[in-house]
XYZ file of C-alpha atoms in Angstrom:
669
model
C 0.000 0.000 0.000
C 3.066 2.318 0.024
C 2.716 2.802 -3.745
C -0.703 4.377 -3.808
C -0.230 6.023 -7.202
C -0.035 2.572 -8.769
C -3.748 2.174 -8.060
C -4.523 4.571 -10.874
C -3.127 2.121 -13.428
C -4.966 -0.927 -12.151
C -7.862 -2.289 -14.168
C -11.368 -2.060 -12.761
C -11.343 -5.819 -12.059
C -8.262 -5.508 -9.836
C -9.698 -2.434 -8.158
C -12.866 -4.361 -7.343
C -10.973 -7.244 -5.755
C -8.702 -4.904 -3.813
C -11.729 -3.019 -2.533
C -13.303 -6.246 -1.325
C -10.072 -7.217 0.461
C -9.844 -3.854 2.208
C -13.424 -4.097 3.364
C -12.961 -7.622 4.764
C -9.784 -6.600 6.550
C -11.452 -3.560 8.113
C -14.431 -5.574 9.358
C -12.217 -8.336 10.739
C -10.029 -5.833 12.574
C -13.020 -4.121 14.136
C -14.529 -7.446 15.213
C -11.243 -8.609 16.858
C -10.938 -5.346 18.758
C -14.495 -5.690 20.111
C -13.779 -9.252 21.343
C -10.411 -8.499 22.883
C -11.514 -5.478 24.952
C -15.151 -5.951 25.988
C -14.793 -4.537 29.510
C -12.666 -1.459 28.914
C -13.840 1.898 30.162
C -14.233 4.753 27.731
C -10.977 6.299 28.945
C -9.130 3.002 28.526
C -10.548 2.569 25.039
C -9.492 6.084 24.115
C -5.986 5.499 25.497
C -5.615 2.170 23.712
C -6.809 3.665 20.485
C -4.330 6.496 20.729
C -1.503 4.091 21.540
C -2.370 1.880 18.575
C -2.421 4.846 16.285
C 1.004 5.964 17.413
C 2.413 2.474 16.877
C 0.969 1.663 13.493
C 1.492 5.089 11.959
C 0.449 5.461 8.337
C -1.135 2.012 8.036
C -3.473 2.737 10.961
C -4.421 6.050 9.409
C -5.228 4.250 6.227
C -7.440 1.769 8.113
C -9.237 4.640 9.871
C -9.907 6.223 6.515
C -11.140 2.993 4.965
C -13.266 1.752 7.858
C -15.872 4.533 7.983
C -16.095 4.628 4.207
C -16.987 0.942 4.001
C -19.829 1.524 6.433
C -21.470 4.359 4.520
C -24.314 3.592 2.198
C -23.313 6.483 -0.060
C -20.003 4.911 -1.100
C -19.260 1.464 -2.454
C -16.053 -0.458 -1.866
C -14.995 0.366 -5.386
C -15.357 4.074 -4.706
C -13.087 3.650 -1.670
C -10.291 2.255 -3.817
C -10.740 4.888 -6.486
C -10.618 7.698 -3.941
C -7.587 6.140 -2.289
C -5.938 6.091 -5.707
C -6.633 9.792 -6.064
C -5.663 10.915 -2.578
C -3.179 8.174 -1.652
C 0.032 10.191 -1.537
C -1.395 12.908 0.693
C -2.905 10.225 2.939
C 0.475 8.602 3.544
C 2.269 11.891 4.074
C -0.224 13.151 6.647
C -1.541 10.612 9.168
C -4.264 13.024 10.306
C -5.612 13.454 6.713
C -9.258 12.516 6.373
C -11.228 12.072 3.192
C -13.584 15.016 2.673
C -17.280 14.468 3.121
C -18.979 14.145 -0.236
C -22.251 16.005 -0.566
C -23.198 15.770 -4.232
C -26.684 16.668 -5.333
C -28.926 15.705 -8.220
C -28.277 12.880 -10.648
C -24.517 12.974 -10.119
C -25.004 11.860 -6.503
C -25.521 8.257 -7.553
C -22.967 7.975 -10.326
C -19.737 6.000 -10.241
C -17.005 6.470 -12.815
C -14.531 3.658 -13.371
C -11.166 4.910 -14.555
C -8.197 3.357 -16.290
C -4.971 5.288 -16.816
C -6.678 8.423 -15.596
C -9.580 8.237 -18.075
C -13.215 7.344 -17.560
C -14.040 3.964 -19.136
C -17.419 3.145 -17.562
C -20.095 5.311 -15.936
C -22.735 3.644 -13.759
C -25.872 5.212 -12.296
C -27.156 4.069 -8.913
C -30.863 3.287 -8.683
C -32.944 1.806 -5.902
C -34.911 -1.404 -6.319
C -38.217 0.429 -5.875
C -37.322 2.884 -8.605
C -36.206 0.064 -10.807
C -39.374 -1.957 -10.388
C -41.550 1.000 -11.291
C -39.516 1.841 -14.365
C -39.260 0.207 -17.724
C -35.508 0.673 -17.680
C -33.654 -2.577 -17.029
C -31.365 -2.249 -14.025
C -28.351 -4.512 -14.177
C -26.767 -5.975 -11.104
C -23.253 -7.174 -10.952
C -21.403 -10.064 -9.470
C -18.214 -8.117 -10.074
C -17.276 -4.656 -11.142
C -18.882 -2.919 -8.193
C -22.330 -2.563 -9.717
C -24.246 -3.783 -6.657
C -24.004 -2.753 -3.012
C -23.938 -5.189 -0.134
C -27.380 -4.227 1.102
C -28.936 -5.485 -2.109
C -31.438 -2.613 -2.262
C -29.315 -0.401 -4.536
C -27.663 -1.233 -7.794
C -26.216 0.397 -10.860
C -27.216 0.713 -14.485
C -24.852 1.503 -17.329
C -24.938 5.120 -18.459
C -21.956 5.177 -20.790
C -18.633 3.509 -21.359
C -16.158 2.247 -23.898
C -17.423 -0.665 -26.019
C -14.982 -3.117 -24.467
C -15.748 -1.994 -20.906
C -19.482 -2.273 -21.486
C -18.936 -5.796 -22.822
C -16.749 -6.659 -19.826
C -19.438 -5.356 -17.486
C -22.115 -7.399 -19.277
C -20.056 -10.572 -18.947
C -19.470 -9.997 -15.241
C -23.189 -9.279 -14.876
C -24.289 -12.397 -16.730
C -25.803 -15.272 -14.756
C -25.115 -18.856 -15.692
C -27.950 -21.313 -16.251
C -28.110 -22.439 -12.640
C -28.381 -18.806 -11.515
C -31.043 -17.785 -14.018
C -34.657 -17.100 -13.176
C -34.020 -14.467 -10.515
C -35.100 -10.867 -11.194
C -31.454 -9.798 -11.322
C -30.805 -12.398 -14.023
C -33.716 -11.220 -16.143
C -32.568 -7.624 -15.827
C -29.026 -8.598 -16.813
C -30.346 -10.419 -19.861
C -32.385 -7.365 -20.829
C -29.255 -5.219 -20.603
C -27.429 -7.764 -22.745
C -30.347 -7.654 -25.182
C -29.944 -3.873 -25.459
C -26.267 -4.281 -26.279
C -26.665 -7.048 -28.860
C -29.515 -5.301 -30.658
C -27.663 -2.014 -31.015
C -23.924 -2.737 -30.974
C -23.714 -1.856 -34.677
C -24.325 1.769 -33.754
C -20.817 2.035 -32.294
C -18.813 -1.066 -33.314
C -18.616 -3.568 -36.146
C -19.504 -7.241 -35.971
C -15.849 -8.118 -36.497
C -14.854 -5.963 -33.487
C -17.419 -7.760 -31.327
C -16.179 -11.167 -32.464
C -12.570 -10.284 -31.678
C -13.524 -8.894 -28.267
C -15.426 -12.085 -27.369
C -12.511 -14.253 -28.451
C -10.229 -12.086 -26.327
C -12.438 -12.524 -23.262
C -12.644 -16.281 -23.778
C -8.936 -16.907 -24.332
C -7.196 -14.204 -22.314
C -5.557 -14.749 -18.948
C -7.150 -12.321 -16.511
C -5.122 -10.433 -13.910
C -1.380 -10.536 -13.650
C -0.335 -13.965 -12.554
C -2.287 -17.187 -12.453
C -6.084 -17.054 -12.624
C -7.993 -19.529 -10.485
C -9.408 -22.419 -12.493
C -12.953 -21.859 -11.261
C -12.906 -18.190 -12.285
C -11.514 -19.071 -15.709
C -14.245 -21.681 -16.179
C -16.978 -19.213 -15.240
C -15.533 -16.635 -17.618
C -15.457 -19.077 -20.532
C -18.976 -20.305 -19.816
C -20.278 -16.748 -19.692
C -18.750 -16.001 -23.094
C -20.404 -19.122 -24.519
C -23.714 -18.128 -22.957
C -23.458 -14.642 -24.451
C -22.741 -16.153 -27.887
C -25.716 -18.459 -27.418
C -27.940 -15.482 -26.587
C -26.587 -13.656 -29.635
C -27.323 -16.636 -31.899
C -30.866 -17.076 -30.568
C -31.539 -13.382 -30.946
C -30.234 -13.105 -34.496
C -31.249 -16.601 -35.649
C -29.854 -16.870 -39.180
C -29.590 -13.115 -39.698
C -25.780 -13.029 -39.590
C -24.998 -16.483 -40.896
C -23.776 -15.121 -44.196
C -21.333 -12.783 -42.453
C -17.794 -14.033 -43.074
C -16.594 -12.551 -39.768
C -19.237 -14.505 -37.841
C -18.480 -17.780 -39.610
C -14.757 -17.407 -38.910
C -15.487 -16.426 -35.286
C -17.697 -19.474 -34.708
C -15.052 -21.821 -36.109
C -12.310 -20.299 -33.965
C -14.406 -20.294 -30.804
C -15.414 -23.899 -31.371
C -11.769 -24.943 -31.677
C -10.956 -23.054 -28.471
C -13.719 -24.873 -26.589
C -12.481 -28.219 -27.896
C -8.968 -27.439 -26.705
C -10.235 -26.420 -23.260
C -12.197 -29.647 -22.727
C -9.028 -31.387 -21.585
C -8.513 -28.855 -18.772
C -12.210 -28.097 -18.116
C -14.332 -31.227 -18.639
C -17.365 -29.300 -17.343
C -17.433 -27.447 -20.656
C -18.767 -30.567 -22.350
C -22.373 -29.527 -21.662
C -21.738 -26.055 -23.037
C -20.045 -27.608 -26.060
C -23.147 -29.636 -26.862
C -25.300 -26.525 -26.725
C -22.799 -24.758 -28.937
C -22.931 -27.611 -31.422
C -26.708 -27.260 -31.635
C -26.246 -23.626 -32.574
C -23.961 -24.647 -35.406
C -26.382 -27.411 -36.472
C -23.649 -29.966 -36.472
C -24.022 -33.659 -37.145
C -21.409 -34.733 -34.602
C -21.507 -34.148 -30.859
C -19.089 -34.993 -28.118
C -21.029 -38.138 -27.296
C -20.419 -39.444 -30.817
C -16.850 -40.187 -29.756
C -15.999 -42.995 -27.326
C -14.774 -41.852 -23.898
C -11.255 -43.103 -24.562
C -11.081 -40.918 -27.660
C -12.213 -37.738 -25.944
C -8.756 -36.264 -25.975
C -7.446 -32.881 -26.897
C -5.533 -33.971 -30.030
C -8.557 -35.832 -31.422
C -10.836 -32.843 -31.117
C -8.286 -30.771 -32.978
C -8.421 -33.233 -35.865
C -12.126 -32.631 -36.587
C -12.742 -31.530 -40.153
C -13.268 -27.818 -40.604
C -16.207 -28.659 -42.824
C -18.050 -29.856 -39.740
C -17.372 -26.503 -38.116
C -18.910 -24.466 -40.936
C -22.185 -22.682 -40.429
C -25.011 -23.744 -42.660
C -25.898 -20.947 -44.996
C -29.429 -19.790 -45.362
C -31.435 -21.232 -48.221
C -30.702 -19.794 -51.597
C -32.660 -16.810 -52.752
C -34.644 -18.903 -55.214
C -35.949 -21.122 -52.401
C -36.445 -18.939 -49.356
C -37.359 -15.392 -50.347
C -40.520 -13.716 -51.503
C -40.230 -10.883 -53.981
C -42.358 -8.062 -55.322
C -41.800 -8.035 -59.059
C -42.696 -4.938 -61.077
C -43.741 -5.411 -64.705
C -44.299 -2.214 -66.695
C -47.466 -2.504 -68.773
C -47.717 1.104 -70.005
C -45.726 4.299 -69.935
C -47.324 5.343 -66.641
C -48.300 2.128 -64.813
C -46.981 -1.258 -63.773
C -48.237 -4.541 -62.385
C -46.882 -5.458 -58.929
C -46.644 -9.243 -58.627
C -46.010 -10.901 -55.278
C -44.242 -14.159 -56.139
C -41.097 -16.258 -55.632
C -37.733 -15.542 -57.319
C -37.731 -18.787 -59.330
C -40.734 -17.651 -61.388
C -40.154 -18.187 -65.111
C -40.953 -15.708 -67.847
C -43.784 -17.785 -69.302
C -45.544 -17.983 -65.914
C -45.238 -14.231 -65.423
C -46.653 -13.595 -68.900
C -49.651 -15.740 -68.001
C -50.289 -13.609 -64.906
C -49.936 -10.370 -66.880
C -52.261 -11.623 -69.607
C -54.971 -12.569 -67.105
C -54.812 -9.310 -65.137
C -54.531 -7.021 -68.169
C -56.967 -9.083 -70.283
C -54.437 -9.570 -73.067
C -53.532 -12.782 -74.963
C -50.288 -14.069 -73.522
C -49.320 -15.768 -76.811
C -48.869 -12.373 -78.446
C -46.778 -10.882 -75.618
C -43.189 -11.196 -74.483
C -41.028 -9.966 -71.621
C -38.031 -7.745 -72.173
C -35.414 -6.283 -69.833
C -34.910 -2.607 -70.672
C -31.697 -0.904 -69.544
C -31.303 2.813 -68.910
C -29.176 3.054 -72.033
C -32.198 2.001 -74.115
C -30.921 -1.489 -74.843
C -33.581 -4.226 -74.627
C -33.067 -7.935 -74.082
C -35.859 -10.427 -74.759
C -36.395 -13.100 -72.089
C -36.955 -16.673 -73.202
C -40.001 -18.529 -71.784
C -37.830 -20.656 -69.455
C -35.674 -17.768 -68.196
C -35.866 -16.941 -64.512
C -37.464 -13.529 -64.159
C -35.907 -12.484 -60.879
C -32.304 -13.225 -61.787
C -29.243 -11.505 -60.433
C -28.707 -9.941 -63.851
C -31.857 -7.872 -63.379
C -30.159 -4.892 -61.779
C -31.944 -1.932 -60.140
C -30.924 0.166 -63.160
C -33.053 -1.978 -65.494
C -36.777 -2.664 -65.584
C -39.031 -5.463 -66.760
C -41.557 -4.717 -69.493
C -44.450 -6.663 -70.981
C -44.934 -5.743 -74.631
C -46.261 -7.024 -77.933
C -44.107 -8.917 -80.369
C -43.263 -5.674 -82.160
C -41.979 -4.239 -78.827
C -44.891 -1.820 -78.443
C -46.590 -1.428 -75.071
C -49.588 -3.635 -74.358
C -51.536 -0.740 -72.845
C -52.071 2.710 -74.263
C -51.464 5.641 -71.897
C -54.119 5.560 -69.179
C -55.156 9.121 -69.913
C -56.833 7.675 -73.021
C -60.539 7.427 -72.102
C -61.112 4.558 -74.536
C -58.599 2.422 -72.692
C -60.274 3.055 -69.327
C -63.783 2.397 -70.645
C -62.796 -1.153 -71.595
C -61.466 -1.887 -68.117
C -63.474 -4.178 -65.843
C -63.794 -3.278 -62.142
C -63.366 -6.776 -60.698
C -62.905 -5.661 -57.132
C -66.608 -4.896 -56.641
C -67.547 -8.546 -56.980
C -65.286 -9.816 -54.174
C -66.208 -9.972 -50.487
C -64.568 -7.164 -48.491
C -63.624 -9.368 -45.513
C -61.917 -11.833 -47.849
C -59.901 -9.040 -49.445
C -58.895 -7.680 -46.016
C -57.947 -11.169 -44.793
C -55.835 -11.753 -47.907
C -54.118 -8.398 -47.409
C -53.424 -9.281 -43.769
C -52.024 -12.725 -44.604
C -49.699 -11.283 -47.232
C -48.567 -8.460 -44.927
C -48.036 -10.915 -42.079
C -45.855 -13.170 -44.241
C -43.640 -10.153 -44.957
C -43.760 -8.721 -41.441
C -43.072 -12.032 -39.725
C -39.860 -12.433 -41.713
C -38.523 -9.060 -40.532
C -35.696 -9.280 -38.020
C -35.372 -6.669 -35.298
C -31.871 -5.874 -36.485
C -33.189 -4.773 -39.876
C -34.614 -1.640 -38.273
C -31.171 -0.732 -36.913
C -29.535 -1.337 -40.301
C -32.256 0.648 -42.040
C -31.910 3.584 -39.639
C -28.113 3.675 -39.853
C -28.270 3.490 -43.670
C -26.020 0.465 -43.617
C -25.090 -0.952 -47.012
C -27.796 -3.459 -47.993
C -25.357 -5.590 -49.969
C -25.678 -8.489 -47.537
C -29.460 -8.455 -47.760
C -29.867 -7.183 -44.192
C -32.997 -5.101 -44.886
C -34.710 -7.134 -47.612
C -37.845 -8.071 -45.655
C -38.267 -4.594 -44.174
C -37.802 -2.935 -47.568
C -40.400 -5.247 -49.099
C -42.985 -4.420 -46.431
C -42.322 -0.698 -46.888
C -42.680 -1.095 -50.634
C -45.889 -3.041 -50.129
C -47.331 -0.269 -47.927
C -46.604 2.335 -50.611
C -48.051 0.136 -53.334
C -51.309 -0.474 -51.457
C -51.742 3.281 -51.090
C -51.064 3.809 -54.814
C -53.329 0.875 -55.712
C -56.281 2.473 -53.881
C -55.736 5.728 -55.755
C -55.336 3.927 -59.080
C -58.476 1.809 -58.709
C -60.631 4.820 -57.873
C -59.239 7.097 -60.581
C -59.352 4.437 -63.325
C -63.090 3.933 -62.732
C -64.958 6.172 -65.186
C -68.465 5.307 -63.916
C -69.649 7.571 -61.073
C -71.836 4.900 -59.456
C -69.081 2.311 -59.564
C -66.637 4.855 -58.180
C -68.963 5.422 -55.215
C -69.145 1.659 -54.715
C -65.328 1.506 -54.767
C -65.053 4.180 -52.058
C -67.476 2.240 -49.875
C -65.510 -0.942 -50.610
C -62.177 0.511 -49.575
C -63.630 2.076 -46.403
C -64.962 -1.320 -45.332
C -61.666 -3.050 -46.233
C -59.753 -0.522 -44.090
C -62.137 -1.151 -41.176
C -61.677 -4.921 -41.543
C -57.883 -4.548 -41.658
C -58.016 -2.578 -38.418
C -60.213 -5.260 -36.850
C -57.657 -7.862 -37.978
C -54.922 -5.772 -36.282
C -53.232 -4.973 -39.584
C -52.606 -1.259 -39.194
C -50.042 -1.217 -41.978
C -52.654 -1.835 -44.687
C -55.352 0.115 -42.832
C -53.096 3.187 -42.806
C -52.194 2.706 -46.473
C -55.847 2.517 -47.589
C -56.902 5.535 -45.524
C -53.989 7.611 -46.816
C -54.788 6.531 -50.374
C -58.358 7.804 -50.006
C -57.086 11.034 -48.427
C -54.700 11.970 -51.234
C -55.495 15.173 -53.092
C -56.326 13.415 -56.369
C -59.060 11.322 -54.691
C -60.319 13.643 -51.949
C -61.097 16.375 -54.495
C -63.778 14.190 -56.168
C -66.639 16.049 -54.474
C -69.412 14.611 -56.625
C -68.270 11.093 -55.767
C -67.937 11.703 -52.018
C -71.336 13.409 -51.852
C -73.012 10.211 -53.005
C -71.300 8.104 -50.323
C -73.889 7.169 -47.605
C -73.618 8.909 -44.242
C -72.749 5.774 -42.253
C -69.724 5.179 -44.493
C -68.611 8.774 -44.100
C -68.916 8.412 -40.334
C -66.927 5.152 -40.411
C -64.260 6.819 -42.529
C -64.034 9.756 -40.092
C -63.481 7.296 -37.232
C -60.757 5.523 -39.206
C -59.083 8.835 -39.986
C -58.583 9.422 -36.263
C -55.832 6.782 -36.049
C -53.926 8.607 -38.801
C -54.110 11.924 -36.937
C -50.483 13.034 -36.437
C -51.269 15.433 -33.556
C -49.578 14.851 -30.200
C -47.060 12.562 -31.856
C -49.721 10.195 -33.258
C -51.279 9.739 -29.834
C -54.516 8.224 -31.188
C -52.627 5.578 -33.178
C -50.261 4.722 -30.339
C -53.071 4.265 -27.816
C -55.140 2.170 -30.218
C -52.165 -0.010 -31.132
C -51.168 -0.464 -27.496
C -54.604 -1.879 -26.677
C -54.303 -4.514 -29.399
C -52.994 -7.958 -28.525
C -50.389 -9.724 -30.680
C -50.193 -10.820 -33.394
C -50.460 -7.367 -34.894
C -48.807 -5.431 -37.688
C -47.704 -1.861 -36.889
C -47.521 1.003 -39.343
C -43.858 0.528 -40.248
C -43.013 4.068 -41.516
C -43.982 5.512 -38.127
C -41.915 2.933 -36.268
C -38.897 3.759 -38.414
C -39.493 7.461 -37.808
C -39.385 6.871 -34.036
C -36.033 5.073 -34.276
C -34.629 7.741 -36.590
C -35.643 10.515 -34.174
C -33.928 8.696 -31.295
C -30.787 8.159 -33.366
C -30.573 11.686 -34.777
C -31.724 13.453 -31.601
C -29.247 11.863 -29.191
C -25.483 11.748 -29.333
C -23.943 8.320 -29.755
C -20.848 9.343 -27.764
C -20.408 11.514 -24.685
C -16.776 12.368 -23.950
C -15.677 9.470 -26.182
C -17.889 7.061 -24.222
C -20.810 5.205 -25.795
C -24.129 6.726 -24.716
C -25.822 3.550 -23.492
C -29.036 5.369 -22.606
C -29.526 6.065 -26.308
C -28.931 2.398 -27.122
C -31.568 1.373 -24.596
C -34.129 3.699 -26.171
C -33.395 2.282 -29.631
C -33.526 -1.312 -28.382
C -36.758 -0.680 -26.508
C -38.379 0.614 -29.707
C -36.971 -2.188 -31.839
C -38.294 -4.810 -29.403
C -41.804 -3.807 -30.455
C -41.264 -6.089 -33.453
C -40.668 -9.025 -31.101
C -43.816 -8.240 -29.152
C -45.938 -8.006 -32.308
C -44.548 -11.304 -33.612
C -44.971 -13.140 -30.301
C -48.093 -14.939 -31.524
C -49.434 -16.260 -34.812
C -52.710 -15.307 -36.537
C -55.547 -17.593 -35.515
C -59.002 -18.357 -36.777
C -60.150 -14.778 -36.300
C -58.425 -13.844 -39.599
C -59.887 -16.433 -41.956
C -61.309 -15.475 -45.303
C -62.071 -16.964 -48.671
C -58.897 -18.238 -50.289
C -60.077 -18.419 -53.884
C -57.817 -17.716 -56.856
C -59.781 -14.559 -57.570
C -59.231 -13.187 -54.070
C -55.515 -13.964 -54.139
C -55.124 -12.415 -57.582
C -56.865 -9.218 -56.495
C -54.337 -8.732 -53.682
C -51.156 -10.345 -55.031
C -51.296 -8.670 -58.457
C -51.890 -4.915 -58.180
C -52.190 -2.608 -61.180
C -50.595 0.656 -60.051
C -50.210 4.099 -61.595
C -46.889 5.461 -60.384
C -47.049 8.793 -62.194
C -48.487 11.618 -60.088
C -49.161 13.761 -63.135
C -51.242 10.961 -64.681
C -53.226 10.570 -61.453
C -54.130 14.259 -61.359
C -55.035 14.279 -65.049
C -57.364 11.342 -64.477
C -58.894 13.074 -61.456
C -59.616 16.251 -63.426
C -61.057 14.253 -66.329
C -63.460 12.482 -63.979
C -64.538 15.716 -62.281
C -63.300 18.829 -64.069
C -62.492 21.852 -61.969
C -65.468 24.205 -61.710
């Protein structure tokens, strides 16, 4: 203890252990003194105390400074060590030096800053159990790192820190399987959930993999680490990786860094089995994550040796890739049918050109034998697809578009502003049951929404490069929401008959109401916004003929789209709904974007963990909405006609065309 300045360069782990040792020594000394001198008078006690102080000198002064601090509720043992590190030299030079009384006020009163080499690396905020239970904020406890006081009624939550220190704190906080189930364990897992959902905000996946490997393989503390502590550390790393894998499922399986990390970690666990046989259970769980065919039990006991495990083929260590795009994904394929409209086809990527032509011919009422599909590039070059060609191939780049045309390469539809073309069009939607249409919309939206991973919202908000396909499902659902809105506008404005147009308005109002009843607010919002666009809402003659009860129903539906008070009406209505339910995705993304843009990611070069919690809490809404599957309450007619009306949407994507159609239907007075 004569080198007090050295404390400043100790890691937080060493400081924690040293603090615990000082506290035990102080308590033991006080207990021995009480036993040895039970009958002394006050004068004798004062004399003995003075004599002991004179004999022990600086060490006694140090004990006097430490003892009272360990008894205060305001200071933890870790704070004692940190303050000794700061004031150590003056304490040794002056035996009568006493630590000043700390009287902080406000939020800073409960904060603890862990320092390394004179810099803050982790900031913790003290909260009481009562405050924690009444708050939605998860409050981590700690088995190390000084995040929990002895009384058990106060503990600390992470405010900010360096990425590696936050990870170290999470690992020390983590409870093993036999310790799980307690409230502290659930809170620790929630904190870990926050970190894993949002780590991409401040570090890359490769950095996280390297940090986890470092924690698993490194030798902690100078000197030899106890075997039990090393085992617990390794098991906690494996448990964190297991939590990460369950949370992400197959979301990161195509990441090269993750595949390499899993292989390396697996080899490390195999090598450690010789020294830590208890890891065998954790190894089996790890093998399940990798979907391996061989487990430890596949080998005879006499062969369970370190060299043999190292001889396992690396092919067995490889992660299974997700299914190919042609087998697993759904796509929204756009086929241009005129200069100002296209047909949106919800299908699978392996669809062939001849099958797509059949769909286009049926929806557009054109003979498929006289049509063909071409890929038109921005340069004007056109390539004709053969009947057996896969439509959604990798060669179909975003810079090119798919067109259905006649054999002479002319468009199959004249411009929609041509009245003759519209007069030949059949309004099929009026003959289909509204509940069936709403149910089909909900089933299609649910298939897209249920495939969205929570992490996609983080990628989407951070504008991460979508090259790895990290936001495919989310982008498709957003595209679908926009297309439903445009489809509503297109159907109304392409109907030249006033009576049929009135029937269409009534139809869409009822479909929106059914979608809301089926807890599909994504489509309900899209339909309501489509009816509220300027090109449709200006059709006064049409709206005047809509019956009063439908107008009243539409007014009630409009309330959930009211943006006042930060969409309070929508948020309250959605909160009352039970899962499964589909939120209005653009608003959810707006919430995450506001959190990200309105709060700093770093404070004094430390990660702002409060911001990460807010993002994770919003992202977890996806998990809550997906926590159940649609039941019998959303069952409708599943005929080919119903599916076609929802899966194949004829959409006008030219705003000028929409307004021209609107003014042709009802010219401006």
